Amino acid sequence: MTSPTVTLKVVIADDEGLIRAGLRVIIDAEPGLSVVGEAADGAEVVPVVRRERPDVVLMDVRMPAVDGIQATRRLVAMDEPPKVLVVTTFENDDYVYEALRAGASGFLLKRTRPDELVHAIKLVAAGESLLFPAAIRTLAGRRSSDARPSEVPGIGRLTGREGDVLRLMTRGLSNGEIAAELVVSQETVKTHVGNVLTKLGARDRTQAVIAAYESGFVSPR
């Protein structure tokens, strides 16, 4: 007997009804995905998430009353938070970086192909991060030019090999690619990544990469 397919529940938060409708059509057409709620503003998304308990929230960052950054902070603070995937028009938008800092697991452009959107939802639902290293490096570089490095206590507790792994994470490498680069097993890399996240107090790889840039451990330049 085959096990039943688990349906991933998705909530869409965007102030443009046409965008919400388009995303819903794409998601609902994919077996194993279902849109269970919509919100036209960041203030609306929190009660929708509490009611529907989605796995993933697609979050626009620029919304009128409560933007996606504040909404992401509120969702991440929940006891059982959903994964947040930012959907944006411009990848070099400072709002995107702030949403990632607030706890989003990654971002997609609104012009993304339907198959890429579906893949991204499944990826973050599985606990992975959706990293675009060049874009994050650009945003981090813009921010670091105006601010002093932030204090990240856990950075100083990383072992040499954990530091190597973190540097490769900032380049967007997967566990398999890091394993090949360092000539170690993927299981060893998985252990190192887990240690890095724990020491930095990071929810996922995205948060760890941002911490690496903001602490000055890795230079965005």
Backbone as a chain_set.jsonl record, in Angstrom:
{"seq": "MTSPTVTLKVVIADDEGLIRAGLRVIIDAEPGLSVVGEAADGAEVVPVVRRERPDVVLMDVRMPAVDGIQATRRLVAMDEPPKVLVVTTFENDDYVYEALRAGASGFLLKRTRPDELVHAIKLVAAGESLLFPAAIRTLAGRRSSDARPSEVPGIGRLTGREGDVLRLMTRGLSNGEIAAELVVSQETVKTHVGNVLTKLGARDRTQAVIAAYESGFVSPR", "coords": {"N": [[0.85, -1.196, 0.0], [0.576, 2.189, -0.896], [1.791, 5.158, 0.678], [-0.244, 7.951, 1.71], [-0.243, 11.055, -0.102], [1.214, 13.941, 1.241], [-0.266, 17.031, 1.626], [0.94, 20.229, 1.101], [0.296, 23.189, 2.772], [-0.476, 26.495, 1.829], [-0.301, 30.01, 2.328], [-1.11, 33.128, 0.902], [0.161, 36.356, 0.899], [-0.404, 39.419, -0.233], [-0.87, 42.688, -1.485], [-2.013, 43.109, -3.942], [-4.683, 42.02, -5.741], [-4.689, 40.716, -8.222], [-2.167, 39.567, -8.394], [-2.294, 37.754, -6.236], [-4.328, 36.083, -7.198], [-3.123, 35.002, -9.487], [-0.939, 33.594, -8.378], [-2.325, 31.747, -6.829], [-3.626, 30.175, -8.786], [-1.404, 28.896, -10.006], [-0.292, 27.475, -7.824], [-2.416, 25.867, -6.835], [-2.744, 24.21, -8.979], [-0.774, 22.387, -8.802], [-0.119, 19.121, -7.807], [-0.235, 18.114, -4.426], [0.104, 20.604, -3.328], [-1.637, 23.33, -1.839], [-3.569, 26.255, -1.708], [-4.595, 27.771, 1.16], [-5.442, 30.098, 2.237], [-5.679, 33.719, 2.02], [-4.256, 37.035, 2.195], [-4.525, 40.548, 2.208], [-2.893, 42.335, 3.334], [-0.21, 42.924, 5.68], [-1.166, 42.937, 8.273], [-3.408, 41.376, 8.158], [-2.479, 38.83, 7.645], [-1.531, 37.434, 9.892], [-3.759, 36.535, 11.623], [-4.918, 34.845, 9.693], [-2.958, 32.911, 9.336], [-2.857, 31.837, 11.924], [-5.329, 30.622, 11.98], [-5.34, 28.819, 9.785], [-2.929, 27.431, 9.818], [-0.619, 27.165, 7.957], [2.022, 25.643, 5.956], [3.805, 27.136, 4.485], [4.237, 30.614, 3.873], [3.679, 32.889, 1.347], [5.074, 35.923, 0.927], [4.568, 39.244, 0.23], [6.64, 42.133, 0.299], [6.2, 44.859, 0.286], [3.571, 46.339, 1.464], [0.553, 48.114, 2.344], [-0.571, 48.96, 5.21], [0.629, 47.247, 7.276], [3.767, 46.159, 6.637], [5.611, 43.556, 4.821], [7.892, 42.961, 6.254], [7.44, 43.535, 9.005], [5.282, 41.804, 9.32], [6.503, 39.333, 8.86], [8.222, 39.179, 11.083], [6.29, 38.913, 13.109], [5.134, 36.454, 12.438], [7.308, 34.679, 12.64], [7.72, 34.765, 15.342], [5.779, 33.156, 16.406], [4.649, 30.174, 18.158], [4.702, 27.809, 16.638], [5.953, 28.485, 13.934], [5.269, 29.268, 10.458], [7.095, 28.616, 7.395], [8.535, 31.357, 5.725], [8.397, 32.812, 2.588], [9.615, 35.24, 0.647], [8.106, 37.169, -1.854], [8.869, 39.182, -4.457], [9.189, 42.222, -6.426], [11.59, 43.444, -7.108], [14.894, 42.357, -6.856], [17.046, 43.631, -5.643], [16.113, 45.09, -3.492], [15.983, 46.847, -0.511], [14.048, 46.221, 1.324], [13.68, 43.51, 0.978], [16.035, 42.416, 2.022], [15.757, 43.17, 4.703], [13.514, 41.684, 5.353], [14.542, 39.115, 5.141], [16.392, 39.239, 7.216], [14.574, 39.389, 9.243], [13.596, 36.856, 9.382], [12.673, 35.421, 7.153], [12.897, 32.67, 4.86], [13.94, 32.881, 2.356], [13.808, 34.33, -0.985], [11.804, 35.148, -3.871], [11.449, 36.321, -7.228], [8.71, 38.128, -8.67], [8.432, 37.613, -11.316], [9.214, 35.042, -11.619], [9.36, 31.744, -13.003], [6.556, 29.452, -13.165], [7.228, 26.717, -12.482], [9.541, 27.084, -11.023], [8.606, 28.513, -8.862], [6.937, 26.605, -7.614], [8.868, 24.668, -6.974], [10.409, 26.145, -5.159], [8.628, 26.569, -3.02], [8.272, 23.938, -2.095], [10.875, 23.393, -1.37], [11.51, 25.207, 0.793], [9.552, 24.418, 2.561], [10.477, 21.975, 3.27], [12.433, 22.618, 4.985], [14.71, 23.783, 4.006], [16.816, 26.491, 2.802], [16.303, 29.226, 0.562], [18.596, 30.456, -1.26], [20.079, 33.259, -2.829], [22.993, 33.973, -3.564], [24.51, 36.132, -4.808], [22.709, 38.286, -4.881], [22.073, 38.604, -2.143], [24.607, 39.192, -1.174], [25.068, 41.647, -2.444], [23.045, 43.26, -1.281], [23.813, 43.059, 1.399], [26.296, 44.277, 1.253], [25.606, 46.891, 0.597], [24.315, 47.636, 2.922], [26.364, 47.31, 4.852], [28.106, 49.321, 4.213], [27.148, 51.515, 5.425], [27.056, 50.984, 8.094], [28.494, 49.809, 11.191], [30.184, 46.669, 11.835], [28.088, 44.107, 13.184], [27.675, 42.718, 16.483], [28.059, 39.356, 16.876], [27.957, 36.941, 18.964], [28.273, 34.108, 18.741], [29.88, 33.694, 16.54], [32.582, 33.775, 17.226], [32.881, 31.329, 18.452], [32.966, 29.371, 16.602], [34.492, 26.523, 15.148], [37.522, 25.98, 13.225], [36.901, 24.443, 10.92], [34.123, 24.647, 10.896], [33.933, 27.338, 10.369], [34.963, 27.352, 7.771], [32.907, 25.979, 6.487], [30.78, 27.77, 6.854], [31.671, 29.952, 5.305], [31.523, 28.812, 2.756], [28.819, 28.369, 2.674], [27.898, 30.983, 2.384], [28.36, 31.351, -0.25], [26.351, 30.031, -1.389], [26.463, 27.297, -1.682], [25.404, 23.879, -1.757], [24.949, 21.154, 0.637], [26.099, 18.879, -0.519], [27.833, 20.035, -2.417], [29.511, 21.489, -0.746], [30.671, 19.381, 0.645], [32.141, 18.168, -1.419], [33.922, 20.22, -1.979], [35.391, 20.415, 0.398], [36.28, 17.887, 0.678], [35.022, 15.872, 2.273], [32.51, 13.826, 3.932], [28.954, 14.056, 3.137], [27.398, 13.746, 5.377], [29.09, 14.597, 7.402], [29.318, 17.287, 6.705], [26.647, 18.057, 7.085], [26.482, 17.831, 9.852], [28.306, 19.83, 10.623], [27.019, 22.105, 9.561], [24.699, 22.104, 11.117], [25.871, 22.623, 13.618], [26.878, 25.186, 13.164], [24.516, 26.679, 12.773], [23.343, 26.365, 15.295], [25.259, 27.575, 17.039], [25.224, 30.185, 16.12], [22.67, 30.868, 16.625], [20.801, 30.758, 14.611], [17.929, 30.402, 12.509], [17.962, 29.167, 10.041], [19.886, 28.529, 7.021], [19.912, 30.929, 5.609], [19.699, 32.905, 7.618], [22.115, 32.418, 8.918], [23.986, 33.083, 6.948], [23.495, 35.826, 6.641], [24.255, 36.681, 9.197], [26.975, 36.12, 9.023], [27.859, 38.016, 7.168], [27.066, 40.467, 8.422], [28.49, 40.486, 10.773], [30.992, 40.812, 9.91], [32.518, 38.612, 9.475], [32.607, 37.49, 6.983], [33.338, 39.279, 4.069], [31.186, 41.284, 2.142], [32.248, 42.328, -0.09]], "CA": [[0.0, 0.0, 0.0], [1.361, 3.424, -0.952], [1.411, 6.127, 1.703], [-0.943, 9.089, 1.126], [0.562, 12.244, -0.358], [0.985, 15.038, 2.174], [-0.516, 18.293, 0.941], [1.53, 21.4, 1.74], [-0.658, 24.296, 2.823], [0.168, 27.769, 1.511], [-1.057, 31.257, 2.46], [-0.55, 34.182, 0.058], [-0.026, 37.708, 1.432], [-0.027, 40.418, -1.241], [-1.943, 43.677, -1.553], [-2.572, 43.132, -5.291], [-5.546, 40.876, -5.954], [-4.307, 40.009, -9.438], [-1.002, 38.743, -8.05], [-2.779, 36.646, -5.414], [-5.075, 35.167, -8.052], [-2.171, 34.29, -10.341], [-0.195, 32.643, -7.558], [-3.253, 30.682, -6.429], [-3.824, 29.28, -9.928], [-0.186, 28.094, -10.167], [-0.103, 26.578, -6.678], [-3.492, 24.884, -6.754], [-2.619, 23.284, -10.106], [0.302, 21.444, -8.501], [-0.487, 18.088, -6.835], [0.509, 18.196, -3.176], [0.108, 21.984, -2.839], [-2.979, 23.901, -1.76], [-3.7, 27.574, -1.084], [-5.635, 27.666, 2.191], [-5.844, 31.418, 2.701], [-5.07, 34.895, 1.414], [-4.283, 38.265, 2.983], [-4.202, 41.709, 1.383], [-2.037, 43.221, 4.121], [0.531, 42.208, 6.708], [-1.974, 42.812, 9.488], [-4.388, 40.31, 7.95], [-1.878, 37.512, 7.465], [-1.331, 36.747, 11.167], [-4.934, 35.733, 11.979], [-5.117, 33.789, 8.698], [-1.988, 31.85, 9.653], [-3.294, 31.184, 13.167], [-6.507, 29.807, 11.691], [-5.116, 27.785, 8.774], [-1.688, 26.711, 10.121], [0.05, 26.771, 6.711], [3.438, 25.267, 5.987], [4.573, 28.211, 3.852], [3.559, 31.87, 3.556], [4.288, 33.712, 0.306], [4.937, 37.247, 1.534], [4.998, 40.468, -0.43], [7.267, 42.962, 1.335], [5.677, 46.234, 0.267], [2.118, 46.382, 1.623], [0.211, 49.423, 2.925], [-0.637, 49.219, 6.657], [1.718, 46.491, 7.906], [4.535, 45.593, 5.522], [6.018, 42.169, 4.949], [8.96, 42.819, 7.255], [6.776, 43.421, 10.313], [4.468, 40.588, 9.326], [7.419, 38.197, 9.002], [8.639, 39.133, 12.489], [5.177, 38.401, 13.904], [4.949, 35.031, 12.149], [8.458, 33.938, 13.173], [7.603, 34.738, 16.803], [4.763, 32.186, 16.817], [5.166, 28.929, 18.739], [4.98, 26.914, 15.515], [5.899, 29.41, 12.797], [5.389, 28.73, 9.105], [8.217, 29.139, 6.625], [8.152, 32.554, 4.975], [9.103, 32.975, 1.327], [9.326, 36.578, 0.143], [7.88, 37.305, -3.294], [9.134, 40.601, -4.648], [9.381, 42.701, -7.799], [12.994, 43.807, -7.315], [15.756, 41.577, -5.971], [17.956, 44.508, -4.91], [15.259, 45.922, -2.651], [16.386, 46.756, 0.889], [12.962, 45.572, 2.049], [13.931, 42.066, 0.897], [17.09, 42.092, 2.992], [15.206, 43.291, 6.052], [12.617, 40.541, 5.556], [15.417, 37.964, 5.388], [16.905, 39.424, 8.58], [13.45, 39.175, 10.167], [13.34, 35.419, 9.511], [12.244, 34.755, 5.926], [13.831, 31.626, 4.443], [14.452, 33.167, 1.034], [12.925, 35.2, -1.762], [11.605, 34.892, -5.292], [10.939, 37.455, -7.992], [7.348, 37.898, -9.154], [8.492, 37.12, -12.695], [9.705, 33.669, -11.579], [8.551, 30.755, -13.732], [5.702, 28.635, -12.288], [7.902, 25.532, -11.946], [10.497, 27.541, -10.011], [7.806, 28.857, -7.686], [6.535, 25.339, -6.983], [10.08, 24.073, -6.391], [10.812, 26.953, -4.006], [7.7, 26.29, -1.92], [8.594, 22.607, -1.568], [12.212, 23.463, -0.777], [11.486, 25.845, 2.113], [8.694, 23.603, 3.424], [11.311, 20.861, 3.73], [13.412, 23.12, 5.948], [15.872, 24.336, 3.331], [16.788, 27.929, 2.528], [16.388, 29.571, -0.851], [19.629, 31.479, -1.26], [20.6, 33.857, -4.042], [24.199, 34.558, -2.956], [24.929, 37.421, -5.368], [21.766, 39.325, -4.455], [22.242, 38.831, -0.703], [25.898, 39.861, -0.998], [24.88, 43.046, -2.854], [22.252, 43.932, -0.254], [24.633, 43.144, 2.613], [27.341, 45.268, 1.0], [24.978, 48.22, 0.677], [24.041, 47.913, 4.333], [27.608, 47.39, 5.626], [28.792, 50.579, 3.912], [26.577, 52.553, 6.29], [26.957, 50.517, 9.485], [29.617, 49.055, 11.73], [29.852, 45.251, 11.988], [27.272, 43.768, 14.348], [28.234, 41.728, 17.395], [27.422, 38.04, 16.813], [28.808, 36.19, 19.876], [28.54, 32.739, 18.317], [30.906, 33.649, 15.492], [33.874, 33.473, 17.838], [32.901, 29.961, 18.967], [33.043, 28.421, 15.495], [35.787, 25.884, 14.903], [38.063, 26.317, 11.911], [36.154, 23.766, 9.871], [32.786, 25.256, 10.862], [34.103, 28.61, 9.667], [35.079, 27.036, 6.35], [31.566, 25.618, 6.018], [29.983, 28.996, 6.795], [32.119, 30.716, 4.137], [30.975, 28.166, 1.567], [27.373, 28.618, 2.708], [27.635, 32.326, 1.86], [28.429, 31.259, -1.708], [25.155, 29.336, -1.835], [26.736, 25.891, -1.964], [24.615, 22.864, -1.055], [25.764, 20.26, 1.457], [26.887, 18.035, -1.411], [28.902, 20.839, -3.01], [30.472, 21.78, 0.332], [31.385, 18.124, 0.899], [33.121, 17.994, -2.496], [34.937, 21.275, -1.831], [36.228, 20.143, 1.572], [36.643, 16.469, 0.593], [34.483, 15.167, 3.441], [31.199, 13.248, 3.626], [27.818, 14.952, 3.309], [26.942, 13.639, 6.762], [29.975, 15.467, 8.17], [28.905, 18.665, 6.406], [25.357, 18.271, 7.746], [26.785, 18.053, 11.269], [28.923, 21.154, 10.744], [25.988, 23.115, 9.313], [23.868, 22.133, 12.321], [26.631, 23.296, 14.672], [26.944, 26.611, 12.822], [23.208, 27.276, 13.055], [23.153, 26.384, 16.75], [26.144, 28.561, 17.666], [24.833, 31.539, 15.713], [21.272, 31.089, 16.973], [20.14, 31.013, 13.332], [16.842, 29.487, 12.173], [18.285, 28.433, 8.829], [21.108, 28.949, 6.345], [19.805, 32.348, 5.259], [20.044, 33.698, 8.808], [23.543, 32.233, 9.175], [24.717, 33.856, 5.943], [23.359, 37.24, 6.995], [25.104, 36.892, 10.372], [28.369, 36.105, 8.571], [28.138, 39.323, 6.565], [26.872, 41.601, 9.329], [29.526, 40.445, 11.804], [32.29, 41.044, 9.291], [33.213, 37.333, 9.313], [32.808, 37.417, 5.54], [33.116, 40.587, 3.484], [30.346, 41.241, 0.945], [33.045, 42.804, -1.219]], "C": [[0.883, 1.243, 0.0], [0.867, 4.397, 0.101], [0.738, 7.315, 1.046], [-0.016, 10.282, 0.958], [0.199, 13.335, 0.636], [0.806, 16.323, 1.376], [0.078, 19.438, 1.745], [0.555, 22.564, 1.642], [0.077, 25.633, 2.677], [-0.81, 28.923, 1.751], [-0.337, 32.316, 1.627], [-0.868, 35.541, 0.673], [0.5, 38.714, 0.417], [-1.186, 41.4, -1.374], [-2.578, 43.776, -2.944], [-3.374, 41.854, -5.545], [-5.174, 40.062, -7.172], [-3.11, 39.096, -9.182], [-1.438, 37.532, -7.232], [-3.496, 35.61, -6.272], [-4.14, 34.343, -8.93], [-1.387, 33.238, -9.582], [-1.082, 31.463, -7.157], [-3.447, 29.676, -7.56], [-2.623, 28.345, -10.094], [-0.073, 27.043, -9.067], [-1.168, 25.494, -6.634], [-3.448, 23.877, -7.901], [-1.573, 22.208, -9.856], [-0.165, 20.414, -7.477], [0.378, 18.204, -5.573], [0.632, 19.591, -2.616], [-1.316, 22.514, -2.826], [-2.943, 25.265, -1.082], [-4.87, 27.517, -0.108], [-6.088, 29.025, 2.707], [-5.1, 32.522, 1.986], [-5.163, 36.078, 2.377], [-3.844, 39.41, 2.086], [-3.279, 42.684, 2.106], [-1.342, 42.407, 5.202], [-0.246, 42.016, 7.993], [-2.961, 41.659, 9.367], [-3.763, 38.919, 7.979], [-1.743, 36.742, 8.779], [-2.563, 35.941, 11.59], [-5.217, 34.609, 10.979], [-4.191, 32.613, 8.988], [-2.391, 31.109, 10.921], [-4.459, 30.226, 12.891], [-6.175, 28.605, 10.804], [-3.869, 26.94, 9.007], [-0.97, 26.24, 8.856], [1.489, 26.339, 6.938], [4.307, 26.412, 5.483], [3.676, 29.432, 3.633], [4.35, 32.57, 2.461], [4.01, 35.167, 0.68], [5.459, 38.363, 0.624], [5.612, 41.369, 0.644], [6.693, 44.373, 1.402], [4.154, 46.2, 0.273], [1.766, 47.602, 2.467], [0.295, 49.57, 4.441], [0.511, 48.562, 7.41], [2.493, 45.803, 6.788], [4.986, 44.156, 5.817], [7.111, 41.935, 5.963], [8.347, 42.641, 8.64], [5.964, 42.137, 10.41], [5.336, 39.353, 9.507], [7.881, 38.06, 10.444], [7.539, 38.519, 13.356], [4.981, 36.903, 13.677], [6.07, 34.195, 12.76], [8.374, 33.801, 14.686], [6.546, 33.752, 17.293], [5.416, 30.916, 17.373], [5.534, 27.923, 17.654], [4.901, 27.729, 14.224], [5.944, 28.694, 11.446], [6.702, 29.203, 8.492], [7.71, 30.331, 5.822], [9.041, 32.676, 3.741], [8.676, 34.317, 0.737], [9.161, 36.532, -1.375], [7.926, 38.794, -3.611], [9.317, 40.954, -6.12], [10.851, 42.935, -8.096], [13.889, 43.061, -6.333], [16.698, 42.452, -5.151], [17.194, 45.523, -4.068], [15.69, 45.746, -1.192], [15.302, 46.107, 1.744], [13.167, 44.056, 2.072], [14.954, 41.661, 1.944], [16.565, 42.152, 4.418], [14.244, 42.141, 6.358], [13.42, 39.272, 5.827], [15.993, 38.042, 6.805], [15.821, 39.109, 9.609], [13.1, 37.691, 10.3], [12.822, 34.712, 8.28], [13.322, 33.776, 5.466], [14.411, 31.858, 3.057], [13.491, 34.071, 0.286], [12.877, 34.754, -3.212], [11.138, 36.177, -5.96], [9.556, 37.116, -8.54], [7.32, 37.424, -10.6], [9.021, 35.688, -12.776], [8.771, 32.727, -12.338], [7.743, 29.913, -12.753], [6.412, 27.421, -11.683], [8.92, 25.906, -10.881], [9.782, 27.926, -8.722], [7.422, 27.606, -6.908], [7.734, 24.689, -6.29], [10.489, 24.819, -5.128], [9.928, 26.679, -2.794], [8.041, 24.951, -1.275], [9.941, 22.619, -0.85], [12.165, 24.05, 0.629], [10.591, 25.071, 3.08], [9.47, 22.443, 4.015], [12.403, 21.315, 4.692], [14.672, 23.674, 5.324], [15.716, 25.846, 3.171], [16.888, 28.149, 1.03], [17.336, 30.758, -0.961], [19.946, 31.954, -2.674], [21.836, 34.641, -3.607], [24.562, 35.939, -3.481], [24.022, 38.544, -4.885], [21.928, 39.642, -2.976], [23.553, 39.559, -0.43], [25.784, 41.347, -1.361], [24.132, 43.835, -1.789], [23.05, 44.103, 1.034], [25.721, 44.192, 2.45], [26.815, 46.679, 1.106], [24.736, 48.605, 2.131], [25.346, 48.137, 5.113], [28.371, 48.688, 5.348], [28.313, 51.708, 4.815], [26.559, 52.166, 7.77], [28.222, 49.774, 9.904], [29.212, 47.598, 11.854], [29.061, 44.991, 13.268], [27.981, 42.72, 15.195], [27.418, 40.433, 17.287], [28.283, 37.103, 17.655], [29.183, 34.797, 19.381], [29.615, 32.609, 17.261], [32.251, 33.231, 16.07], [33.99, 32.058, 18.363], [32.964, 28.91, 17.864], [34.438, 27.811, 15.414], [36.272, 26.294, 13.519], [37.273, 25.699, 10.782], [34.73, 24.315, 9.766], [32.837, 26.607, 10.151], [34.223, 28.401, 8.163], [33.703, 26.735, 5.746], [30.706, 26.87, 5.881], [30.382, 29.839, 5.586], [31.552, 30.135, 2.846], [29.459, 28.316, 1.506], [27.047, 29.989, 2.133], [27.712, 32.357, 0.341], [27.237, 30.496, -2.272], [25.351, 27.876, -2.139], [25.829, 24.979, -1.144], [25.529, 22.005, -0.202], [26.659, 19.371, 0.593], [28.056, 18.787, -2.018], [29.959, 21.205, -1.976], [31.309, 20.545, 0.623], [32.469, 17.902, -0.155], [34.264, 18.993, -2.367], [35.914, 20.95, -0.708], [36.728, 18.706, 1.625], [36.269, 15.748, 1.889], [33.116, 14.607, 3.045], [30.09, 14.282, 3.806], [27.294, 14.909, 4.733], [27.783, 14.528, 7.673], [29.595, 16.935, 7.959], [27.601, 18.992, 7.115], [25.558, 18.556, 9.228], [27.367, 19.443, 11.483], [27.89, 22.264, 10.556], [25.082, 23.248, 10.536], [24.563, 22.858, 13.461], [26.701, 24.804, 14.429], [25.621, 27.297, 13.166], [22.974, 27.403, 14.556], [23.982, 27.478, 17.4], [25.761, 29.996, 17.315], [23.401, 31.873, 16.115], [20.441, 31.379, 15.741], [19.073, 29.966, 13.054], [17.204, 28.611, 10.983], [19.54, 29.013, 8.195], [21.073, 30.438, 5.995], [20.218, 33.228, 6.425], [21.536, 33.592, 9.128], [24.389, 33.06, 8.208], [24.656, 35.351, 6.258], [24.232, 37.57, 8.206], [26.577, 36.95, 9.979], [28.759, 37.445, 7.959], [28.095, 40.447, 7.591], [27.911, 41.638, 10.441], [30.901, 40.774, 11.255], [33.093, 39.774, 9.118], [33.53, 37.084, 7.851], [32.507, 38.798, 4.978], [32.249, 40.475, 2.242], [31.081, 41.728, -0.297], [34.132, 41.821, -1.603]], "O": [[1.821, 1.347, 0.791], [-0.328, 4.458, 0.388], [1.102, 7.673, -0.075], [0.885, 10.499, 1.768], [-0.979, 13.624, 0.851], [1.645, 16.658, 0.541], [-0.234, 19.606, 2.924], [0.053, 22.881, 0.563], [1.105, 25.868, 3.311], [-1.992, 28.826, 1.422], [0.892, 32.395, 1.64], [-2.03, 35.846, 0.94], [1.71, 38.842, 0.231], [-2.349, 40.995, -1.377], [-3.587, 44.462, -3.105], [-2.823, 40.753, -5.563], [-5.325, 38.841, -7.167], [-3.054, 37.98, -9.698], [-1.004, 36.412, -7.499], [-3.299, 34.407, -6.099], [-4.334, 33.14, -9.1], [-1.189, 32.126, -10.072], [-0.633, 30.317, -7.15], [-3.436, 28.468, -7.327], [-2.796, 27.144, -10.299], [0.205, 25.874, -9.336], [-0.852, 24.324, -6.418], [-4.048, 22.806, -7.807], [-1.489, 21.232, -10.601], [-0.572, 20.791, -6.378], [1.594, 18.375, -5.666], [1.202, 19.771, -1.539], [-2.113, 22.183, -3.703], [-2.358, 25.415, -0.01], [-6.003, 27.245, -0.505], [-7.008, 29.106, 3.52], [-4.03, 32.303, 1.418], [-6.026, 36.119, 3.254], [-2.909, 39.268, 1.298], [-2.924, 43.73, 1.564], [-1.814, 41.34, 5.594], [-0.02, 41.051, 8.724], [-3.31, 41.033, 10.368], [-4.436, 37.94, 8.301], [-1.832, 35.514, 8.778], [-2.425, 34.755, 11.892], [-5.699, 33.544, 11.363], [-4.599, 31.455, 8.895], [-2.278, 29.884, 10.985], [-4.555, 29.158, 13.496], [-6.667, 27.502, 11.041], [-3.755, 25.846, 8.453], [-0.734, 25.043, 8.693], [2.09, 26.631, 7.972], [5.408, 26.635, 5.986], [2.511, 29.302, 3.258], [5.546, 32.821, 2.616], [2.856, 35.592, 0.741], [6.645, 38.409, 0.297], [5.147, 41.368, 1.784], [6.702, 45.004, 2.459], [3.523, 46.051, -0.773], [2.604, 48.077, 3.234], [1.189, 50.27, 4.917], [1.275, 49.237, 8.1], [1.945, 44.964, 6.074], [4.769, 43.626, 6.906], [7.248, 40.827, 6.483], [8.694, 41.707, 9.363], [5.957, 41.467, 11.443], [4.957, 38.427, 10.224], [7.931, 36.951, 10.975], [7.819, 37.703, 14.234], [4.694, 36.165, 14.62], [5.82, 33.132, 13.328], [8.892, 32.84, 15.255], [6.434, 33.535, 18.499], [6.579, 30.625, 17.093], [6.566, 27.258, 17.745], [3.903, 27.67, 13.506], [6.577, 27.648, 11.309], [7.346, 30.104, 9.029], [6.594, 30.313, 5.303], [10.268, 32.647, 3.834], [7.515, 34.503, 0.373], [9.971, 35.936, -2.084], [7.122, 39.572, -3.097], [9.57, 40.083, -6.952], [11.314, 42.66, -9.203], [13.675, 43.122, -5.122], [17.11, 42.051, -4.062], [17.598, 46.68, -3.955], [15.755, 44.621, -0.696], [15.604, 45.508, 2.776], [12.864, 43.398, 3.067], [14.763, 40.682, 2.665], [16.885, 41.296, 5.243], [14.171, 41.679, 7.497], [13.022, 38.447, 6.65], [16.07, 37.034, 7.507], [16.109, 38.626, 10.704], [12.386, 37.307, 11.227], [12.55, 33.513, 8.337], [14.514, 34.02, 5.656], [15.286, 31.108, 2.624], [12.489, 34.526, 0.838], [13.779, 34.08, -3.71], [10.506, 37.021, -5.325], [9.266, 35.957, -8.836], [6.309, 36.897, -11.065], [9.252, 35.173, -13.87], [7.551, 32.893, -12.318], [8.187, 29.679, -11.629], [6.225, 27.123, -10.504], [9.145, 25.144, -9.94], [10.291, 27.694, -7.626], [7.567, 27.557, -5.686], [7.625, 24.218, -5.157], [10.871, 24.199, -4.136], [10.423, 26.569, -1.672], [8.093, 24.842, -0.05], [10.121, 21.935, 0.157], [12.714, 23.464, 1.562], [10.842, 25.066, 4.285], [9.172, 21.977, 5.114], [13.204, 20.505, 5.16], [15.617, 24.007, 6.04], [14.638, 26.403, 3.377], [17.489, 27.347, 0.316], [16.939, 31.91, -0.782], [20.066, 31.15, -3.599], [21.745, 35.834, -3.315], [24.888, 36.83, -2.696], [24.495, 39.621, -4.522], [21.923, 40.81, -2.587], [23.615, 40.435, 0.433], [26.336, 42.202, -0.669], [24.531, 44.944, -1.434], [22.982, 45.146, 1.685], [26.037, 44.915, 3.395], [27.486, 47.563, 1.638], [24.928, 49.757, 2.519], [25.425, 49.047, 5.938], [29.193, 49.108, 6.162], [28.985, 52.73, 4.955], [26.094, 52.94, 8.606], [28.922, 49.19, 9.077], [28.023, 47.301, 11.968], [29.337, 45.588, 14.308], [28.784, 41.934, 14.691], [26.222, 40.425, 17.577], [29.239, 36.522, 17.141], [30.314, 34.358, 19.589], [30.201, 31.54, 17.097], [32.972, 32.431, 15.473], [35.092, 31.617, 18.692], [33.008, 27.712, 18.14], [35.44, 28.504, 15.59], [35.525, 26.883, 12.738], [37.0, 26.363, 9.783], [34.192, 24.434, 8.665], [31.913, 26.976, 9.427], [33.665, 29.164, 7.375], [33.383, 27.178, 4.643], [29.98, 27.017, 4.897], [29.512, 30.387, 4.909], [31.15, 30.876, 1.95], [28.88, 28.382, 0.422], [26.027, 30.148, 1.462], [27.192, 33.277, -0.29], [27.119, 30.33, -3.486], [24.503, 27.261, -2.786], [25.524, 25.266, 0.013], [26.751, 22.111, -0.301], [27.822, 19.138, 0.922], [29.155, 18.243, -2.125], [31.152, 21.23, -2.278], [32.519, 20.645, 0.826], [33.583, 17.495, 0.174], [35.424, 18.661, -2.611], [37.117, 21.178, -0.837], [37.504, 18.345, 2.51], [37.106, 15.098, 2.515], [32.623, 14.883, 1.951], [30.257, 15.263, 4.531], [26.8, 15.913, 5.246], [27.261, 15.14, 8.604], [29.556, 17.721, 8.905], [27.455, 20.073, 7.684], [24.888, 19.417, 9.796], [26.974, 20.152, 12.41], [27.883, 23.246, 11.299], [24.737, 24.356, 10.946], [23.93, 23.619, 14.193], [26.598, 25.598, 15.364], [25.609, 28.366, 13.776], [22.471, 28.42, 15.031], [23.469, 28.234, 18.226], [25.952, 30.911, 18.117], [22.96, 33.013, 15.971], [19.486, 32.153, 15.801], [19.275, 28.782, 13.326], [16.804, 27.449, 10.918], [20.183, 29.892, 8.771], [22.093, 31.123, 6.079], [20.985, 34.176, 6.258], [22.149, 34.568, 9.559], [25.386, 33.662, 8.604], [25.661, 36.053, 6.15], [24.875, 38.619, 8.24], [27.34, 37.739, 10.537], [29.856, 37.949, 8.199], [28.993, 41.289, 7.626], [28.186, 42.702, 10.996], [31.853, 40.987, 12.006], [34.236, 39.828, 8.663], [34.581, 36.54, 7.514], [31.522, 39.424, 5.37], [32.535, 39.656, 1.369], [30.6, 41.564, -1.417], [34.892, 42.075, -2.538]]}, "num_chains": 1, "name": "protein.A"}
